Amino acid sequence: MSADLQWQVIRNRSSFLFKNRTGARAQFSTEALNVSKKNSFAANGLVNKKAVGVAPAADGGVIISFKNKRAGNAPGKAIRSVKLTKGGRRTTRAVKSLTKNYRGDLTHAAAAAANAVLASQKSKTAKVRRGRKTATQ
């Protein structure tokens, strides 16, 4: 079945579809291989032969997942994953180099998703607010 026909079937009926209840027109998807999380043909990981996914690693870092074209009939081998545990700039550079030749249109979205995952993993420190010193007489 062609990717276009698959998209026509699942675009409004996918179990991963997330619609806003306020009536907004934006639709989102919760698929693992959808980097931008938008419900669109270009970003959909189910119908495209090449798809990219970004997920947080259990012990810190980012896991980049790719669809393997050769293992189309073997679901266990269909997804290839790379774990990136270095700092933010190294991770961004690695994500861009991994996705540039695979799916160039998703490079920016994958880098943004990886940076968002890394930012969510940072521990927040309490800020010390310094006010104006009061004059005592």
PDB file of C-alpha atoms in Angstrom:
ATOM      1  CA  MET A   1       0.000   0.000   0.000  1.00  0.00           C
ATOM      2  CA  SER A   2       1.379   3.399  -0.888  1.00  0.00           C
ATOM      3  CA  ALA A   3       2.263   5.998   1.726  1.00  0.00           C
ATOM      4  CA  ASP A   4      -0.325   8.419   0.304  1.00  0.00           C
ATOM      5  CA  LEU A   5      -3.125   5.899   0.654  1.00  0.00           C
ATOM      6  CA  GLN A   6      -2.030   5.011   4.190  1.00  0.00           C
ATOM      7  CA  TRP A   7      -2.025   8.707   5.106  1.00  0.00           C
ATOM      8  CA  GLN A   8      -5.540   9.192   3.721  1.00  0.00           C
ATOM      9  CA  VAL A   9      -6.745   6.313   5.904  1.00  0.00           C
ATOM     10  CA  ILE A  10      -5.096   7.306   9.196  1.00  0.00           C
ATOM     11  CA  ARG A  11      -4.943  11.090   9.063  1.00  0.00           C
ATOM     12  CA  ASN A  12      -8.183  11.604  11.008  1.00  0.00           C
ATOM     13  CA  ARG A  13      -8.494   8.183  12.646  1.00  0.00           C
ATOM     14  CA  SER A  14      -5.115   7.412  14.198  1.00  0.00           C
ATOM     15  CA  SER A  15      -4.947   6.273  17.811  1.00  0.00           C
ATOM     16  CA  PHE A  16      -2.000   8.656  18.243  1.00  0.00           C
ATOM     17  CA  LEU A  17      -4.071  11.677  17.201  1.00  0.00           C
ATOM     18  CA  PHE A  18      -4.435  14.437  19.784  1.00  0.00           C
ATOM     19  CA  LYS A  19      -7.039  17.080  19.007  1.00  0.00           C
ATOM     20  CA  ASN A  20      -7.570  20.228  21.021  1.00  0.00           C
ATOM     21  CA  ARG A  21     -11.004  20.320  22.638  1.00  0.00           C
ATOM     22  CA  THR A  22     -11.352  24.093  22.298  1.00  0.00           C
ATOM     23  CA  GLY A  23     -12.001  23.832  18.580  1.00  0.00           C
ATOM     24  CA  ALA A  24      -8.565  24.968  17.422  1.00  0.00           C
ATOM     25  CA  ARG A  25      -7.532  23.593  14.075  1.00  0.00           C
ATOM     26  CA  ALA A  26      -4.115  22.342  15.199  1.00  0.00           C
ATOM     27  CA  GLN A  27      -3.838  18.568  15.498  1.00  0.00           C
ATOM     28  CA  PHE A  28      -0.932  16.802  17.143  1.00  0.00           C
ATOM     29  CA  SER A  29       0.381  13.262  17.192  1.00  0.00           C
ATOM     30  CA  THR A  30       1.953  11.280  20.022  1.00  0.00           C
ATOM     31  CA  GLU A  31       3.864   8.780  17.868  1.00  0.00           C
ATOM     32  CA  ALA A  32       7.384   7.826  18.866  1.00  0.00           C
ATOM     33  CA  LEU A  33       8.816   8.482  15.393  1.00  0.00           C
ATOM     34  CA  ASN A  34       7.200  11.884  14.907  1.00  0.00           C
ATOM     35  CA  VAL A  35       9.772  14.549  15.773  1.00  0.00           C
ATOM     36  CA  SER A  36       7.677  17.680  15.361  1.00  0.00           C
ATOM     37  CA  LYS A  37       4.587  16.067  16.976  1.00  0.00           C
ATOM     38  CA  LYS A  38       2.372  17.620  14.273  1.00  0.00           C
ATOM     39  CA  ASN A  39      -0.240  15.508  12.536  1.00  0.00           C
ATOM     40  CA  SER A  40       1.067  15.902   8.993  1.00  0.00           C
ATOM     41  CA  PHE A  41       2.163  13.592   6.199  1.00  0.00           C
ATOM     42  CA  ALA A  42       5.772  14.797   6.249  1.00  0.00           C
ATOM     43  CA  ALA A  43       6.208  14.279   9.994  1.00  0.00           C
ATOM     44  CA  ASN A  44       4.255  11.025  10.326  1.00  0.00           C
ATOM     45  CA  GLY A  45       6.407   8.075  11.323  1.00  0.00           C
ATOM     46  CA  LEU A  46       3.890   5.375  10.463  1.00  0.00           C
ATOM     47  CA  VAL A  47       3.464   5.993   6.736  1.00  0.00           C
ATOM     48  CA  ASN A  48       6.908   7.291   5.710  1.00  0.00           C
ATOM     49  CA  LYS A  49       9.709   4.878   4.891  1.00  0.00           C
ATOM     50  CA  LYS A  50      12.188   7.135   6.674  1.00  0.00           C
ATOM     51  CA  ALA A  51      11.265   8.533  10.083  1.00  0.00           C
ATOM     52  CA  VAL A  52      13.142  10.097  12.998  1.00  0.00           C
ATOM     53  CA  GLY A  53      12.234  10.079  16.678  1.00  0.00           C
ATOM     54  CA  VAL A  54      13.701  11.768  19.755  1.00  0.00           C
ATOM     55  CA  ALA A  55      13.144  10.464  23.284  1.00  0.00           C
ATOM     56  CA  PRO A  56      14.751  10.999  26.696  1.00  0.00           C
ATOM     57  CA  ALA A  57      17.163   8.345  27.938  1.00  0.00           C
ATOM     58  CA  ALA A  58      16.554   6.785  31.347  1.00  0.00           C
ATOM     59  CA  ASP A  59      19.914   7.834  32.787  1.00  0.00           C
ATOM     60  CA  GLY A  60      20.132  11.239  31.109  1.00  0.00           C
ATOM     61  CA  GLY A  61      20.785  12.147  27.530  1.00  0.00           C
ATOM     62  CA  VAL A  62      18.796  11.667  24.342  1.00  0.00           C
ATOM     63  CA  ILE A  63      17.894   8.633  22.227  1.00  0.00           C
ATOM     64  CA  ILE A  64      17.578   9.230  18.473  1.00  0.00           C
ATOM     65  CA  SER A  65      15.573   6.546  16.640  1.00  0.00           C
ATOM     66  CA  PHE A  66      15.503   5.864  12.899  1.00  0.00           C
ATOM     67  CA  LYS A  67      13.424   3.567  10.747  1.00  0.00           C
ATOM     68  CA  ASN A  68      15.500   0.892   9.043  1.00  0.00           C
ATOM     69  CA  LYS A  69      14.311   0.455   5.460  1.00  0.00           C
ATOM     70  CA  ARG A  70      15.800  -3.015   5.048  1.00  0.00           C
ATOM     71  CA  ALA A  71      13.881  -4.497   7.988  1.00  0.00           C
ATOM     72  CA  GLY A  72      10.399  -3.573   6.776  1.00  0.00           C
ATOM     73  CA  ASN A  73       8.957  -7.026   7.487  1.00  0.00           C
ATOM     74  CA  ALA A  74      10.820  -7.559  10.772  1.00  0.00           C
ATOM     75  CA  PRO A  75       9.303  -5.207  13.373  1.00  0.00           C
ATOM     76  CA  GLY A  76      11.925  -6.069  15.996  1.00  0.00           C
ATOM     77  CA  LYS A  77      14.727  -4.842  13.758  1.00  0.00           C
ATOM     78  CA  ALA A  78      12.819  -2.004  12.104  1.00  0.00           C
ATOM     79  CA  ILE A  79      14.013   0.750  14.458  1.00  0.00           C
ATOM     80  CA  ARG A  80      17.657   1.666  14.975  1.00  0.00           C
ATOM     81  CA  SER A  81      18.520   3.779  18.022  1.00  0.00           C
ATOM     82  CA  VAL A  82      21.527   5.907  18.965  1.00  0.00           C
ATOM     83  CA  LYS A  83      22.058   7.161  22.514  1.00  0.00           C
ATOM     84  CA  LEU A  84      23.681  10.573  22.947  1.00  0.00           C
ATOM     85  CA  THR A  85      24.866  11.474  26.453  1.00  0.00           C
ATOM     86  CA  LYS A  86      27.266  14.355  25.914  1.00  0.00           C
ATOM     87  CA  GLY A  87      26.500  18.026  26.537  1.00  0.00           C
ATOM     88  CA  GLY A  88      24.027  20.196  24.702  1.00  0.00           C
ATOM     89  CA  ARG A  89      26.229  21.469  21.882  1.00  0.00           C
ATOM     90  CA  ARG A  90      27.707  18.056  21.121  1.00  0.00           C
ATOM     91  CA  THR A  91      24.277  16.476  21.140  1.00  0.00           C
ATOM     92  CA  THR A  92      22.870  19.131  18.811  1.00  0.00           C
ATOM     93  CA  ARG A  93      25.776  18.722  16.406  1.00  0.00           C
ATOM     94  CA  ALA A  94      25.413  14.916  16.476  1.00  0.00           C
ATOM     95  CA  VAL A  95      21.659  15.090  15.856  1.00  0.00           C
ATOM     96  CA  LYS A  96      22.159  17.430  12.913  1.00  0.00           C
ATOM     97  CA  SER A  97      24.845  15.218  11.378  1.00  0.00           C
ATOM     98  CA  LEU A  98      22.762  12.050  11.865  1.00  0.00           C
ATOM     99  CA  THR A  99      19.586  13.480  10.340  1.00  0.00           C
ATOM    100  CA  LYS A 100      21.078  15.709   7.621  1.00  0.00           C
ATOM    101  CA  ASN A 101      21.554  12.957   5.039  1.00  0.00           C
ATOM    102  CA  TYR A 102      18.705  10.746   6.289  1.00  0.00           C
ATOM    103  CA  ARG A 103      15.798  13.225   6.398  1.00  0.00           C
ATOM    104  CA  GLY A 104      17.055  16.746   5.764  1.00  0.00           C
ATOM    105  CA  ASP A 105      13.618  18.290   6.236  1.00  0.00           C
ATOM    106  CA  LEU A 106      13.464  17.038   9.839  1.00  0.00           C
ATOM    107  CA  THR A 107      16.945  18.178  10.890  1.00  0.00           C
ATOM    108  CA  HIS A 108      15.826  21.405  12.556  1.00  0.00           C
ATOM    109  CA  ALA A 109      12.881  19.746  14.310  1.00  0.00           C
ATOM    110  CA  ALA A 110      15.062  16.898  15.602  1.00  0.00           C
ATOM    111  CA  ALA A 111      17.670  19.319  16.972  1.00  0.00           C
ATOM    112  CA  ALA A 112      14.960  21.388  18.674  1.00  0.00           C
ATOM    113  CA  ALA A 113      13.388  18.277  20.208  1.00  0.00           C
ATOM    114  CA  ALA A 114      16.767  17.062  21.486  1.00  0.00           C
ATOM    115  CA  ASN A 115      17.465  20.459  23.061  1.00  0.00           C
ATOM    116  CA  ALA A 116      14.029  20.433  24.711  1.00  0.00           C
ATOM    117  CA  VAL A 117      14.702  16.976  26.180  1.00  0.00           C
ATOM    118  CA  LEU A 118      18.092  18.089  27.506  1.00  0.00           C
ATOM    119  CA  ALA A 119      16.582  21.238  29.011  1.00  0.00           C
ATOM    120  CA  SER A 120      13.921  19.191  30.784  1.00  0.00           C
ATOM    121  CA  GLN A 121      16.596  16.978  32.326  1.00  0.00           C
ATOM    122  CA  LYS A 122      18.471  19.848  33.969  1.00  0.00           C
ATOM    123  CA  SER A 123      17.849  20.319  37.654  1.00  0.00           C
ATOM    124  CA  LYS A 124      16.403  23.669  38.561  1.00  0.00           C
ATOM    125  CA  THR A 125      18.125  25.690  41.234  1.00  0.00           C
ATOM    126  CA  ALA A 126      16.353  28.228  43.374  1.00  0.00           C
ATOM    127  CA  LYS A 127      17.248  31.776  42.472  1.00  0.00           C
ATOM    128  CA  VAL A 128      18.359  34.053  45.260  1.00  0.00           C
ATOM    129  CA  ARG A 129      16.571  37.346  44.900  1.00  0.00           C
ATOM    130  CA  ARG A 130      18.485  40.315  46.084  1.00  0.00           C
ATOM    131  CA  GLY A 131      16.429  43.281  46.976  1.00  0.00           C
ATOM    132  CA  ARG A 132      17.380  46.792  47.792  1.00  0.00           C
ATOM    133  CA  LYS A 133      18.944  47.186  51.168  1.00  0.00           C
ATOM    134  CA  THR A 134      16.792  49.185  53.541  1.00  0.00           C
ATOM    135  CA  ALA A 135      18.328  52.191  55.219  1.00  0.00           C
ATOM    136  CA  THR A 136      18.394  51.841  58.986  1.00  0.00           C
ATOM    137  CA  GLN A 137      18.753  54.936  61.129  1.00  0.00           C
TER     138      GLN A 137
END
